Coordinates of C-alpha atoms in Angstrom, one line a residue:
Chain K
M1 CA -141.0 -32.3 61.3
N2 CA -140.5 -28.9 59.1
Q3 CA -139.1 -27.0 61.2
K4 CA -135.6 -27.1 60.4
P5 CA -135.2 -26.9 56.6
R6 CA -132.8 -30.4 55.9
F7 CA -130.0 -28.9 53.9
G8 CA -128.4 -32.2 53.1
L9 CA -131.4 -33.6 51.7
Y10 CA -132.2 -30.8 49.8
A11 CA -128.2 -31.0 48.1
L12 CA -129.4 -34.4 48.1
V13 CA -132.6 -33.6 45.9
T14 CA -130.3 -30.9 43.9
L15 CA -127.6 -32.8 42.6
S16 CA -129.8 -36.2 41.6
V17 CA -132.4 -33.9 39.3
V18 CA -129.1 -32.2 37.8
I19 CA -127.3 -35.3 37.3
S20 CA -130.9 -36.8 35.3
F21 CA -131.7 -33.7 33.7
F22 CA -128.7 -32.7 32.4
P23 CA -128.0 -35.5 29.5
I24 CA -131.6 -34.0 28.6
V25 CA -130.6 -30.6 28.9
W26 CA -127.9 -30.9 26.9
L27 CA -129.7 -33.0 23.8
I28 CA -131.9 -29.8 23.7
L29 CA -129.9 -27.7 23.7
T30 CA -127.5 -29.0 21.6
S31 CA -130.4 -29.7 19.2
F32 CA -130.6 -25.2 18.4
K33 CA -127.2 -25.2 17.9
N34 CA -125.2 -25.0 14.9
T35 CA -121.9 -27.4 13.8
A36 CA -119.6 -24.6 14.6
G37 CA -121.5 -24.7 17.7
I38 CA -121.3 -27.9 18.7
Y39 CA -117.7 -28.6 18.3
A40 CA -117.0 -25.1 20.1
W41 CA -113.9 -24.4 22.3
P42 CA -114.5 -23.4 25.2
P43 CA -118.3 -25.2 25.0
Q44 CA -121.2 -23.5 24.2
Y45 CA -123.7 -23.3 26.8
W46 CA -126.5 -21.5 25.2
P47 CA -127.1 -22.5 21.6
D48 CA -125.4 -19.0 19.8
P49 CA -126.6 -18.5 16.8
F50 CA -129.8 -19.9 18.0
T51 CA -131.3 -22.0 15.6
L52 CA -134.3 -24.2 14.5
E53 CA -132.5 -25.2 11.3
N54 CA -132.0 -28.7 12.6
Y55 CA -135.4 -29.8 13.2
I56 CA -135.9 -28.2 8.9
S57 CA -133.3 -30.1 8.1
I58 CA -134.6 -33.4 9.3
F59 CA -137.8 -33.1 7.9
T60 CA -136.7 -32.6 4.7
N61 CA -133.2 -35.0 4.7
S62 CA -134.2 -37.8 6.8
P63 CA -137.5 -37.8 6.2
E64 CA -137.0 -41.3 7.5
L65 CA -137.4 -40.5 11.1
L66 CA -141.4 -40.2 11.6
R67 CA -141.2 -43.4 9.6
Y68 CA -139.2 -45.5 12.6
I69 CA -141.5 -43.6 15.1
L70 CA -144.2 -44.6 13.5
N71 CA -143.0 -48.1 13.4
S72 CA -141.5 -47.4 17.5
F73 CA -144.9 -46.3 17.8
I74 CA -146.8 -49.6 16.7
V75 CA -144.6 -52.0 18.3
G76 CA -145.4 -50.5 21.7
V77 CA -148.7 -50.3 21.5
G78 CA -148.9 -53.6 19.8
T79 CA -146.4 -54.4 22.7
T80 CA -148.9 -53.3 25.5
A81 CA -151.9 -54.1 24.8
I82 CA -150.2 -58.4 24.1
T83 CA -148.3 -58.1 27.6
L84 CA -151.5 -56.3 29.3
L85 CA -153.9 -59.2 27.9
L86 CA -152.0 -62.4 28.6
G87 CA -149.9 -60.8 31.5
G88 CA -153.6 -59.5 33.1
L89 CA -155.6 -62.8 32.8
S90 CA -152.1 -64.6 33.4
A91 CA -151.6 -62.6 36.6
Y92 CA -155.3 -63.3 38.0
A93 CA -155.4 -66.6 37.3
L94 CA -151.6 -67.1 39.1
S95 CA -153.1 -64.9 42.5
R96 CA -157.0 -66.1 42.5
L97 CA -158.3 -69.0 41.3
G98 CA -155.8 -70.3 44.1
M99 CA -153.5 -73.3 41.7
R100 CA -151.3 -75.6 44.0
F101 CA -148.0 -74.2 42.0
A102 CA -149.1 -70.6 41.6
G103 CA -145.9 -69.6 43.8
V104 CA -143.7 -71.4 42.4
L105 CA -144.7 -70.5 38.8
M106 CA -144.7 -66.8 40.5
V107 CA -141.0 -67.3 40.6
G108 CA -140.1 -69.4 37.9
I109 CA -141.8 -66.8 35.8
L110 CA -139.1 -64.3 37.6
A111 CA -136.6 -66.7 37.4
V112 CA -137.6 -66.6 32.9
S113 CA -136.9 -62.8 33.1
M114 CA -133.0 -63.4 34.1
F115 CA -131.7 -64.1 30.9
P116 CA -129.9 -60.6 29.1
P117 CA -131.9 -60.7 25.9
V118 CA -128.9 -61.1 24.1
S119 CA -128.3 -64.3 24.6
L120 CA -131.7 -65.0 23.3
L121 CA -130.8 -63.4 19.8
P122 CA -129.2 -65.8 17.9
S123 CA -132.0 -68.3 18.3
L124 CA -134.2 -66.3 18.3
F125 CA -133.4 -64.5 14.6
Q126 CA -132.9 -68.1 13.3
N127 CA -136.4 -68.4 14.2
F128 CA -138.1 -65.6 13.4
L129 CA -135.9 -66.2 9.9
N130 CA -137.5 -69.2 9.6
F131 CA -141.0 -68.1 10.5
G132 CA -140.9 -65.2 8.3
L133 CA -141.0 -63.1 11.2
L134 CA -138.3 -60.7 10.4
N135 CA -138.7 -56.9 9.5
T136 CA -142.8 -57.6 10.6
Y137 CA -144.5 -55.8 13.6
T138 CA -145.8 -59.1 14.5
G139 CA -142.2 -60.1 15.3
L140 CA -140.9 -57.6 16.9
I141 CA -144.5 -57.2 18.7
L142 CA -143.5 -61.0 20.5
A143 CA -140.7 -60.5 20.6
H144 CA -141.0 -57.3 23.1
A145 CA -143.7 -59.1 25.0
G146 CA -141.8 -62.6 25.9
L147 CA -139.5 -60.0 27.5
F148 CA -141.9 -57.7 28.6
L149 CA -144.5 -60.7 30.4
P150 CA -143.1 -61.8 33.4
F151 CA -142.4 -58.0 34.7
T152 CA -146.2 -57.1 33.5
V153 CA -147.3 -60.0 35.5
W154 CA -145.7 -59.5 38.3
M155 CA -147.0 -56.1 38.6
L156 CA -150.3 -56.8 38.2
A157 CA -150.4 -60.5 39.9
S158 CA -149.1 -57.8 43.0
Y159 CA -151.8 -55.1 42.7
F160 CA -155.0 -57.5 42.2
A161 CA -153.8 -58.8 46.5
T162 CA -154.8 -55.8 47.1
L163 CA -158.4 -55.5 45.7
P164 CA -160.3 -57.4 48.6
V165 CA -161.5 -60.9 47.6
E166 CA -164.8 -60.8 49.1
I167 CA -165.9 -58.4 46.0
E168 CA -164.9 -61.3 44.0
E169 CA -166.5 -64.2 45.7
A170 CA -169.7 -61.5 45.7
A171 CA -169.8 -61.5 42.4
R172 CA -169.3 -65.2 42.4
M173 CA -172.6 -65.3 44.4
D174 CA -174.0 -62.9 41.9
G175 CA -173.7 -65.4 39.5
M176 CA -170.7 -64.6 37.6
G177 CA -168.1 -66.8 36.2
F178 CA -164.5 -65.8 36.1
L179 CA -163.5 -64.2 33.0
R180 CA -167.1 -62.0 33.2
I181 CA -165.6 -60.9 36.7
F182 CA -162.5 -59.8 35.6
L183 CA -163.6 -58.2 32.4
T184 CA -166.3 -56.3 34.6
I185 CA -164.9 -56.0 37.7
V186 CA -161.6 -57.0 38.6
L187 CA -160.4 -54.6 35.3
P188 CA -162.2 -51.3 35.8
L189 CA -161.0 -51.8 39.7
S190 CA -158.1 -52.0 38.9
W191 CA -157.3 -49.6 35.9
P192 CA -154.6 -47.4 37.6
G193 CA -152.7 -51.0 37.8
F194 CA -153.2 -51.1 34.0
V195 CA -152.4 -48.4 33.2
A196 CA -149.4 -47.8 35.2
T197 CA -147.6 -51.6 33.5
G198 CA -148.9 -50.5 30.8
L199 CA -146.6 -47.4 30.3
I200 CA -144.2 -48.9 31.9
V201 CA -143.9 -51.9 29.2
F202 CA -144.8 -49.0 26.3
I203 CA -142.1 -47.3 27.6
F204 CA -139.6 -50.0 27.8
S205 CA -140.5 -51.6 24.4
W206 CA -139.7 -47.4 22.8
N207 CA -135.9 -47.3 24.4
E208 CA -135.6 -51.4 23.5
F209 CA -132.0 -51.7 21.5
P210 CA -131.0 -55.1 20.8
L211 CA -134.2 -56.9 19.5
A212 CA -135.0 -54.4 17.4
L213 CA -131.5 -53.9 15.6
V214 CA -131.4 -57.7 15.2
L215 CA -134.8 -58.0 14.2
M216 CA -135.7 -55.0 11.9
T217 CA -133.4 -55.3 9.5
Q218 CA -134.8 -52.7 6.8
N219 CA -134.4 -49.2 6.9
A220 CA -138.0 -48.5 6.7
M221 CA -139.2 -51.2 9.6
R222 CA -136.2 -49.8 11.8
T223 CA -137.0 -48.2 15.0
A224 CA -136.9 -45.2 16.6
P225 CA -133.2 -45.7 18.7
V226 CA -131.9 -48.0 16.1
G227 CA -132.6 -45.2 13.4
I228 CA -131.1 -43.1 14.9
S229 CA -128.3 -44.8 16.1
L230 CA -127.3 -45.2 12.8
Y231 CA -127.1 -42.2 12.2
P232 CA -123.7 -41.6 12.1
G233 CA -122.0 -41.7 8.6
E234 CA -118.4 -43.5 8.3
Y235 CA -116.7 -40.2 9.0
A236 CA -118.6 -37.9 10.4
F237 CA -120.7 -37.9 13.1
P238 CA -123.9 -35.7 12.5
W239 CA -124.2 -34.5 16.1
E240 CA -127.2 -31.7 15.0
T241 CA -129.4 -34.4 13.3
I242 CA -128.4 -37.3 16.7
S243 CA -130.0 -35.1 19.0
T244 CA -132.9 -33.3 17.0
A245 CA -134.1 -36.7 16.2
T246 CA -133.4 -37.6 19.5
V247 CA -135.7 -35.0 20.9
L248 CA -138.4 -35.7 18.3
A249 CA -138.4 -39.1 19.4
I250 CA -139.0 -38.3 23.6
I251 CA -142.1 -36.4 22.3
P252 CA -144.1 -39.0 21.9
V253 CA -143.5 -40.8 25.6
L254 CA -143.2 -37.7 27.6
V255 CA -146.8 -37.2 25.6
I256 CA -148.7 -39.9 26.7
T257 CA -146.8 -40.0 30.3
A258 CA -147.6 -36.8 30.8
I259 CA -151.9 -38.1 29.8
F260 CA -151.8 -40.8 32.1
Q261 CA -149.7 -39.5 34.8
K262 CA -152.6 -38.6 37.3
Q263 CA -153.2 -43.0 37.3
I264 CA -149.6 -43.8 37.3
V265 CA -149.9 -41.9 40.9
G266 CA -152.3 -44.0 41.9
G267 CA -151.5 -47.4 40.2
L268 CA -148.0 -46.9 41.9
T269 CA -149.3 -45.9 45.4
A270 CA -152.2 -48.8 45.3
G271 CA -152.3 -50.0 48.5
A272 CA -151.2 -47.8 50.4
G273 CA -154.7 -46.7 52.1
K274 CA -158.6 -46.3 51.6
Chain A
M1 CA -187.6 -71.3 52.2
A2 CA -186.0 -74.4 52.6
S3 CA -183.9 -76.2 55.2
V4 CA -179.6 -76.6 55.2
T5 CA -178.7 -80.4 56.2
L6 CA -174.7 -80.4 56.9
N7 CA -173.9 -84.4 57.0
Q8 CA -170.6 -85.5 58.6
I9 CA -169.2 -82.2 56.8
G10 CA -166.1 -81.8 57.0
K11 CA -162.6 -79.4 55.8
A12 CA -159.3 -80.4 55.3
Y13 CA -156.1 -78.1 53.8
G14 CA -153.4 -81.5 52.9
A15 CA -152.8 -82.7 55.8
V16 CA -154.2 -80.0 58.1
T17 CA -157.9 -80.1 59.5
A18 CA -160.1 -77.0 59.6
V19 CA -163.2 -78.2 59.9
E20 CA -163.7 -81.5 61.8
Q21 CA -166.7 -83.4 61.0
F22 CA -169.6 -82.7 61.8
D23 CA -173.7 -82.9 61.3
L24 CA -176.2 -80.6 61.7
E25 CA -179.5 -79.9 60.5
I26 CA -181.1 -76.8 60.4
A27 CA -184.7 -76.4 60.3
D28 CA -186.6 -74.1 58.0
G29 CA -187.0 -70.0 59.3
E30 CA -184.8 -71.5 62.1
F31 CA -181.6 -68.5 62.8
L32 CA -178.5 -70.2 63.3
V33 CA -175.2 -68.7 64.7
L34 CA -172.7 -70.1 64.3
L35 CA -169.8 -68.9 67.5
G36 CA -166.6 -68.9 68.4
P37 CA -163.4 -67.5 68.1
S38 CA -161.5 -66.2 65.3
G39 CA -159.8 -69.3 63.6
C40 CA -163.0 -71.5 64.8
G41 CA -163.2 -73.0 61.4
K42 CA -166.9 -71.0 61.3
S43 CA -166.4 -68.7 58.7
T44 CA -164.8 -72.1 56.6
T45 CA -168.2 -73.7 57.7
L46 CA -170.3 -70.4 56.2
R47 CA -168.1 -70.9 53.1
M48 CA -169.3 -74.5 52.2
I49 CA -172.4 -73.9 52.8
A50 CA -171.9 -70.7 50.4
G51 CA -169.8 -72.8 47.6
L52 CA -166.8 -70.2 48.0
E53 CA -164.9 -73.1 50.1
S54 CA -165.2 -76.7 48.9
I55 CA -166.2 -79.3 50.6
T56 CA -163.7 -82.2 51.8
H57 CA -165.7 -84.9 53.4
G58 CA -169.7 -85.5 53.6
D59 CA -173.2 -83.9 51.6
L60 CA -174.5 -80.9 51.8
M61 CA -178.1 -80.4 51.6
I62 CA -180.1 -77.8 51.3
G63 CA -183.7 -77.9 50.5
G64 CA -183.1 -81.4 50.9
K65 CA -181.3 -81.6 47.2
R66 CA -177.5 -82.3 48.0
V67 CA -175.4 -79.4 46.6
N68 CA -171.5 -79.9 46.8
D69 CA -171.1 -79.9 43.5
I70 CA -173.7 -77.0 42.1
D71 CA -172.1 -73.1 41.4
P72 CA -172.9 -70.6 44.7
K73 CA -175.3 -68.8 42.1
D74 CA -177.7 -71.7 41.7
R75 CA -177.9 -73.2 45.4
G76 CA -180.8 -70.7 45.9
V77 CA -178.3 -68.8 48.8
A78 CA -177.1 -65.0 49.2
M79 CA -174.7 -64.3 51.4
V80 CA -173.6 -60.8 53.2
F81 CA -170.5 -60.5 53.7
Q82 CA -168.0 -58.2 56.9
N83 CA -166.2 -55.7 54.5
Y84 CA -170.0 -55.8 52.4
A85 CA -167.7 -56.7 49.6
L86 CA -170.2 -54.0 47.1
Y87 CA -169.1 -53.3 43.8
P88 CA -167.6 -50.2 44.1
H89 CA -167.9 -48.6 39.9
K90 CA -171.7 -49.4 40.6
S91 CA -174.6 -47.4 42.2
V92 CA -176.7 -48.7 44.7
F93 CA -178.8 -49.9 42.3
D94 CA -176.4 -51.4 40.3
N95 CA -175.6 -53.3 43.0
M96 CA -178.8 -54.7 44.5
A97 CA -179.9 -55.6 40.6
M98 CA -176.8 -56.9 39.7
A99 CA -177.8 -61.0 40.2
L100 CA -181.1 -60.1 38.8
K101 CA -179.2 -58.7 35.8
L102 CA -177.0 -61.8 35.1
Q103 CA -180.6 -64.1 35.1
K104 CA -182.0 -61.8 32.7
M105 CA -184.9 -60.8 34.5
P106 CA -186.7 -58.4 32.6
K107 CA -186.0 -54.8 33.7
A108 CA -189.2 -53.8 34.2
E109 CA -189.7 -56.4 36.8
I110 CA -186.0 -55.7 38.3
A111 CA -186.5 -52.0 39.3
E112 CA -189.6 -53.2 40.5
R113 CA -187.5 -55.9 43.1
V114 CA -185.3 -53.4 43.2
N115 CA -187.2 -50.4 44.3
G116 CA -189.3 -52.1 46.6
V117 CA -186.2 -53.6 48.9
A118 CA -184.6 -50.7 49.2
D119 CA -187.8 -48.9 50.3
M120 CA -188.7 -51.7 52.9
L121 CA -184.2 -51.0 53.9
G122 CA -184.9 -47.4 53.6
L123 CA -182.0 -46.7 51.0
T124 CA -184.6 -45.2 48.1
P125 CA -182.4 -41.6 48.1
Y126 CA -179.2 -43.3 47.1
L127 CA -180.2 -45.7 45.0
E128 CA -178.0 -43.3 42.3
R129 CA -174.6 -43.4 45.0
K130 CA -171.9 -45.0 44.7
P131 CA -171.2 -46.9 47.7
A132 CA -168.1 -44.4 48.6
A133 CA -170.7 -42.0 49.4
L134 CA -172.3 -43.9 51.8
S135 CA -171.4 -44.5 55.6
G136 CA -170.6 -47.7 57.0
G137 CA -174.4 -48.1 58.1
Q138 CA -175.7 -47.7 54.5
R139 CA -173.4 -49.4 52.8
Q140 CA -174.4 -52.3 55.1
R141 CA -177.6 -52.3 54.7
V142 CA -177.0 -52.1 50.5
A143 CA -175.7 -55.3 51.3
I144 CA -178.4 -56.8 53.0
G145 CA -180.7 -56.0 50.0
R146 CA -178.4 -57.1 47.6
A147 CA -179.1 -60.8 49.3
I148 CA -182.5 -60.0 50.0
V149 CA -183.6 -59.0 46.0
R150 CA -182.5 -62.8 45.0
T151 CA -185.2 -64.1 47.4
P152 CA -182.7 -66.6 48.5
E153 CA -184.3 -69.5 50.7
V154 CA -180.9 -69.1 52.4
F155 CA -179.5 -66.3 54.0
L156 CA -175.5 -66.6 55.2
F157 CA -174.1 -63.5 57.2
D158 CA -170.6 -63.6 58.0
E159 CA -169.4 -61.6 60.7
P160 CA -171.7 -58.9 59.0
L161 CA -171.6 -56.5 61.5
S162 CA -168.2 -56.6 63.0
N163 CA -167.2 -53.9 60.9
L164 CA -169.4 -51.0 62.5
D165 CA -169.6 -49.0 65.2
A166 CA -170.9 -50.1 68.8
K167 CA -173.6 -47.8 68.5
L168 CA -174.9 -48.9 65.0
R169 CA -174.2 -52.2 65.2
V170 CA -176.4 -52.1 67.8
K171 CA -179.1 -50.8 65.8
M172 CA -178.5 -53.2 62.6
R173 CA -179.2 -56.3 65.4
M174 CA -182.2 -55.4 65.5
E175 CA -183.0 -54.7 62.4
L176 CA -181.7 -57.8 61.6
Q177 CA -183.8 -59.8 64.2
E178 CA -187.3 -58.0 62.7
L179 CA -186.0 -58.8 59.1
H180 CA -185.9 -62.4 60.0
G181 CA -189.3 -61.9 62.3
R182 CA -191.3 -60.0 58.8
M183 CA -189.0 -62.7 56.7
G184 CA -188.7 -65.6 58.2
V185 CA -185.7 -67.3 56.0
T186 CA -183.5 -69.6 56.9
S187 CA -180.2 -67.7 58.0
I188 CA -176.4 -69.1 59.5
Y189 CA -174.7 -66.3 60.9
V190 CA -171.4 -66.5 61.9
T191 CA -170.1 -64.4 64.4
H192 CA -167.3 -63.6 67.2
D193 CA -170.0 -61.9 69.4
Q194 CA -171.5 -64.0 71.9
V195 CA -174.0 -60.9 72.4
E196 CA -175.1 -60.7 68.6
A197 CA -175.6 -64.8 69.3
M198 CA -177.6 -65.1 72.2
T199 CA -179.7 -62.4 70.7
L200 CA -180.2 -63.8 67.4
A201 CA -180.1 -66.9 67.2
D202 CA -182.7 -70.2 67.8
R203 CA -180.0 -71.9 68.3
I204 CA -176.1 -71.6 68.8
V205 CA -173.2 -74.1 67.5
I206 CA -170.4 -72.9 69.4
L207 CA -166.9 -73.8 67.1
N208 CA -163.4 -74.7 68.8
G209 CA -160.5 -75.3 67.0
G210 CA -162.7 -76.7 64.1
K211 CA -165.0 -79.0 66.2
V212 CA -168.6 -78.6 67.5
A213 CA -168.3 -77.8 71.7
Q214 CA -171.9 -77.9 71.5
I215 CA -174.8 -77.2 70.2
G216 CA -177.8 -75.6 71.6
T217 CA -180.5 -72.6 72.1
P218 CA -179.0 -69.4 74.1
R219 CA -180.3 -70.4 77.0
E220 CA -179.1 -74.6 76.8
V221 CA -176.0 -72.9 76.3
Y222 CA -176.2 -70.2 79.1
D223 CA -177.0 -72.5 81.6
H224 CA -175.9 -76.3 80.4
P225 CA -172.1 -75.8 79.0
A226 CA -171.3 -79.1 77.8
T227 CA -167.7 -78.1 77.8
E228 CA -165.1 -75.9 79.8
F229 CA -164.8 -73.6 77.1
V230 CA -168.3 -72.7 75.9
A231 CA -168.5 -72.7 79.3
G232 CA -166.1 -69.5 79.4
F233 CA -166.4 -68.6 76.2
I234 CA -170.3 -67.5 76.6
G235 CA -170.9 -65.5 79.5
S236 CA -169.5 -61.8 80.0
P237 CA -167.9 -61.7 82.5
A238 CA -166.7 -65.0 81.8
M239 CA -167.5 -68.1 84.0
N240 CA -164.9 -68.3 87.9
F241 CA -162.9 -71.6 87.2
M242 CA -161.4 -73.6 90.4
S243 CA -159.5 -76.5 90.1
G244 CA -160.5 -79.3 93.0
R245 CA -160.1 -82.3 94.1
R246 CA -162.5 -84.2 96.1
T247 CA -161.2 -86.2 99.4
G248 CA -164.9 -87.8 101.2
D249 CA -167.6 -85.2 100.9
H250 CA -165.3 -82.4 100.2
W251 CA -164.0 -80.9 97.5
Q252 CA -160.8 -79.0 98.2
I253 CA -159.8 -75.9 96.2
I254 CA -156.1 -76.3 94.5
D255 CA -154.1 -73.8 96.0
S256 CA -156.8 -71.9 98.7
D257 CA -158.3 -72.6 101.8
L258 CA -162.0 -73.2 100.0
V259 CA -163.5 -76.5 100.8
L260 CA -167.0 -77.0 99.2
H261 CA -169.8 -79.9 100.2
A262 CA -169.5 -82.1 97.2
T263 CA -172.7 -82.3 96.1
E264 CA -174.8 -85.3 94.8
R265 CA -175.4 -83.6 91.4
L266 CA -171.5 -83.1 90.7
Q267 CA -170.8 -86.7 91.5
S268 CA -167.7 -88.2 89.1
T269 CA -165.2 -91.0 89.7
D270 CA -162.1 -88.9 88.9
P271 CA -161.7 -87.3 92.1
A272 CA -159.8 -83.9 89.7
L273 CA -162.2 -81.5 89.2
T274 CA -162.7 -78.3 87.2
L275 CA -165.6 -75.8 89.3
G276 CA -167.0 -73.0 87.7
V277 CA -169.4 -70.0 88.7
R278 CA -170.3 -66.8 87.2
P279 CA -170.1 -63.9 88.2
E280 CA -173.7 -63.3 88.4
H281 CA -174.5 -66.1 90.8
L282 CA -172.0 -65.2 93.8
E283 CA -173.8 -63.1 96.3
V284 CA -172.3 -60.6 97.9
F285 CA -172.8 -59.7 101.8
A286 CA -171.4 -57.1 104.5
P287 CA -170.4 -59.8 107.4
E288 CA -173.0 -58.5 109.6
D289 CA -175.8 -59.1 107.1
A290 CA -174.6 -62.4 106.1
P291 CA -177.3 -65.4 106.1
E292 CA -175.4 -68.9 108.0
G293 CA -174.9 -71.6 105.7
P294 CA -172.5 -73.7 103.8
W295 CA -172.4 -72.0 101.0
V296 CA -171.4 -68.9 102.4
F297 CA -167.5 -67.6 103.1
D298 CA -165.1 -65.3 104.6
A299 CA -164.3 -62.7 101.1
K300 CA -161.9 -59.9 100.7
V301 CA -162.8 -57.1 98.1
K302 CA -159.5 -56.7 96.4
L303 CA -160.6 -54.5 93.3
A304 CA -164.4 -52.8 92.4
E305 CA -165.4 -51.7 88.9
L306 CA -168.5 -49.5 89.0
L307 CA -170.0 -50.3 85.3
G308 CA -173.2 -48.4 85.8
A309 CA -176.2 -50.7 86.1
D310 CA -173.7 -53.0 87.5
A311 CA -170.3 -53.5 89.7
L312 CA -167.9 -56.0 89.1
L313 CA -165.8 -57.1 92.2
N314 CA -162.4 -59.4 92.4
L315 CA -162.5 -61.3 95.6
S316 CA -159.9 -63.4 96.9
V317 CA -162.3 -66.0 98.4
M318 CA -160.2 -68.1 101.3
G319 CA -157.5 -67.1 98.7
Q320 CA -159.5 -68.6 96.0
P321 CA -159.5 -65.4 93.3
M322 CA -163.0 -64.8 91.9
L323 CA -164.5 -61.6 90.7
A324 CA -168.5 -61.7 91.4
R325 CA -170.9 -59.0 89.2
V326 CA -173.6 -56.9 92.2
G327 CA -175.6 -54.0 91.7
G328 CA -174.3 -50.4 91.3
T329 CA -175.5 -49.3 94.0
D330 CA -174.4 -49.9 97.6
F331 CA -171.5 -52.3 96.6
P332 CA -168.1 -53.1 99.0
L333 CA -165.5 -51.3 98.3
A334 CA -161.5 -52.4 97.9
G335 CA -160.0 -53.4 101.4
Q336 CA -163.1 -54.3 102.6
S337 CA -164.2 -57.7 104.5
V338 CA -167.1 -59.5 102.7
R339 CA -169.7 -62.9 103.3
V340 CA -169.7 -64.7 99.4
R341 CA -172.6 -67.2 98.8
I342 CA -171.7 -69.7 96.1
D343 CA -175.8 -70.7 95.2
P344 CA -174.7 -74.9 95.0
A345 CA -177.4 -74.8 92.5
R346 CA -175.7 -72.4 90.2
L347 CA -172.3 -74.8 90.2
H348 CA -170.9 -76.5 87.1
A349 CA -168.2 -79.3 86.9
F350 CA -165.7 -80.5 84.0
H351 CA -163.3 -83.1 83.5
P352 CA -160.1 -81.2 83.7
K353 CA -158.4 -83.3 80.8
T354 CA -161.0 -83.1 78.6
G355 CA -162.9 -80.2 79.6
L356 CA -166.3 -81.5 79.5
S357 CA -169.7 -81.2 81.4
I358 CA -169.7 -83.7 84.1
H359 CA -173.2 -83.4 83.7
S360 CA -173.2 -83.7 80.2
E361 CA -171.4 -87.1 80.6
A362 CA -174.1 -87.9 83.6
K363 CA -176.1 -88.0 80.8
Q364 CA -174.6 -90.0 78.2

């Protein structure tokens, strides 16, 4: 296995790391440049002068960024909570209750998620307008939950499939009902699966653009991606503000990922071995 | 404690029959073993009794009460699973106490019961541990303890020893035997291991393809197998079978020069039949020591395998391959000519088509 360093493999790994990290590194570097540095030709790689001015000015000039991030956070947490609750229960029902058409239902759920969300926008907008759900957290959380539920159901159902069913049968013999088995046995045992799925849903929701753009029209209700994308004025394109805001918007996701990293790895490799 | 009655019990999945309807009466305190190859319906039958599987046909009675539609927990049964099925995130104590907690038993009483059972099974030092920190044998003991704590009327065992290594399996088998002797609770035990079945059972139910092949004591199923399947399944190594055809008062064994005298005991109307004799019922002699008689034949040793106490001889008896089990000292080696005596009283005969014993047919 390891007698020969495999240069092809390393080259490929290096290449993919460079390609995926370049935009992020460039973004971070840009956030420390001044306007002249950003437009300098030939391009400036290391910020010169290195400045924290953008970070200071974004909090003084556009304090609404914090509001955007808070909105994203509320919507992300709400979406994650709802999808995990509903997705967990339905995935458990589909994988364990021995329903006759469980397989058909699973495929149906997958089929529904094939619609491009943009195609749903007009009717969604109209309905949300009628129900007074525009510019509410509830509204966007519902929309996101609907969007990401199929994914959640599939992820969790495949996780439940890795749990030995005998444990649940033993619980039944001990006298537990289905809901109790789910809460006291299945939930603790599939915790890594829930964390991994929840994290992915949170990131999806955090990044989601079209629904957030259309359903949250008031400035105070905008989520981070939408708010940041609307920074450009009519004549100017404030790269320093955009890059700084984007860096700030990434941080919460990074922090959460770091906290739950152990569980994600456990969740994604579940069933690989005992 | 209670008796268990299976009245025309059957299980079908749509058009597929998993267990064909059958009757069985399990006496109070009996140790009954369901034995058969995988896919024979033995686990399905046990799971129907447990309440984990719905019953398609028939009535299941425990202690004289029909329990078809009663929850598993209210049937008075406790089950031990093959892979232990312990709650991995709970301590040994909590694993054993779970059912009692759910019954809302007072805490002090739970502790007393769990501690008592743990003491009996030698689990007291491990009560605070998680199952992951126990060995396979200890885990299975916890699973058994979890069943005992509930003081069920019927114990159900689903291949409880299959995941253990050979040495531990023998030890646990004896513990189970001792436990049953001490507690005397009606037990239903599923296994594919005939040694477990023979040693533990009061009676064995042998299942094949969802049908009952035979119900009997270990001695009955060994001495008087009702079908060719049972004859081949019980006993190790398996019974020697040969296809024969009766001509006059002789059986000509197909594809060999072996001709046997048709005995009175095994008469049937159909001239074609399958004859069987167990490897341990063949006597092998050196040619010069061999007795004379109509049941002694020339044979050649093709392969000799020493097992320790015993040896297995692969023989060609007048061209008919047979396996003989002989003592492990001073046995003939490969290539040697020998004489073989078949014990006619130990000869079995089966209908080649139905597989039914000619003996059992005569009785019917």
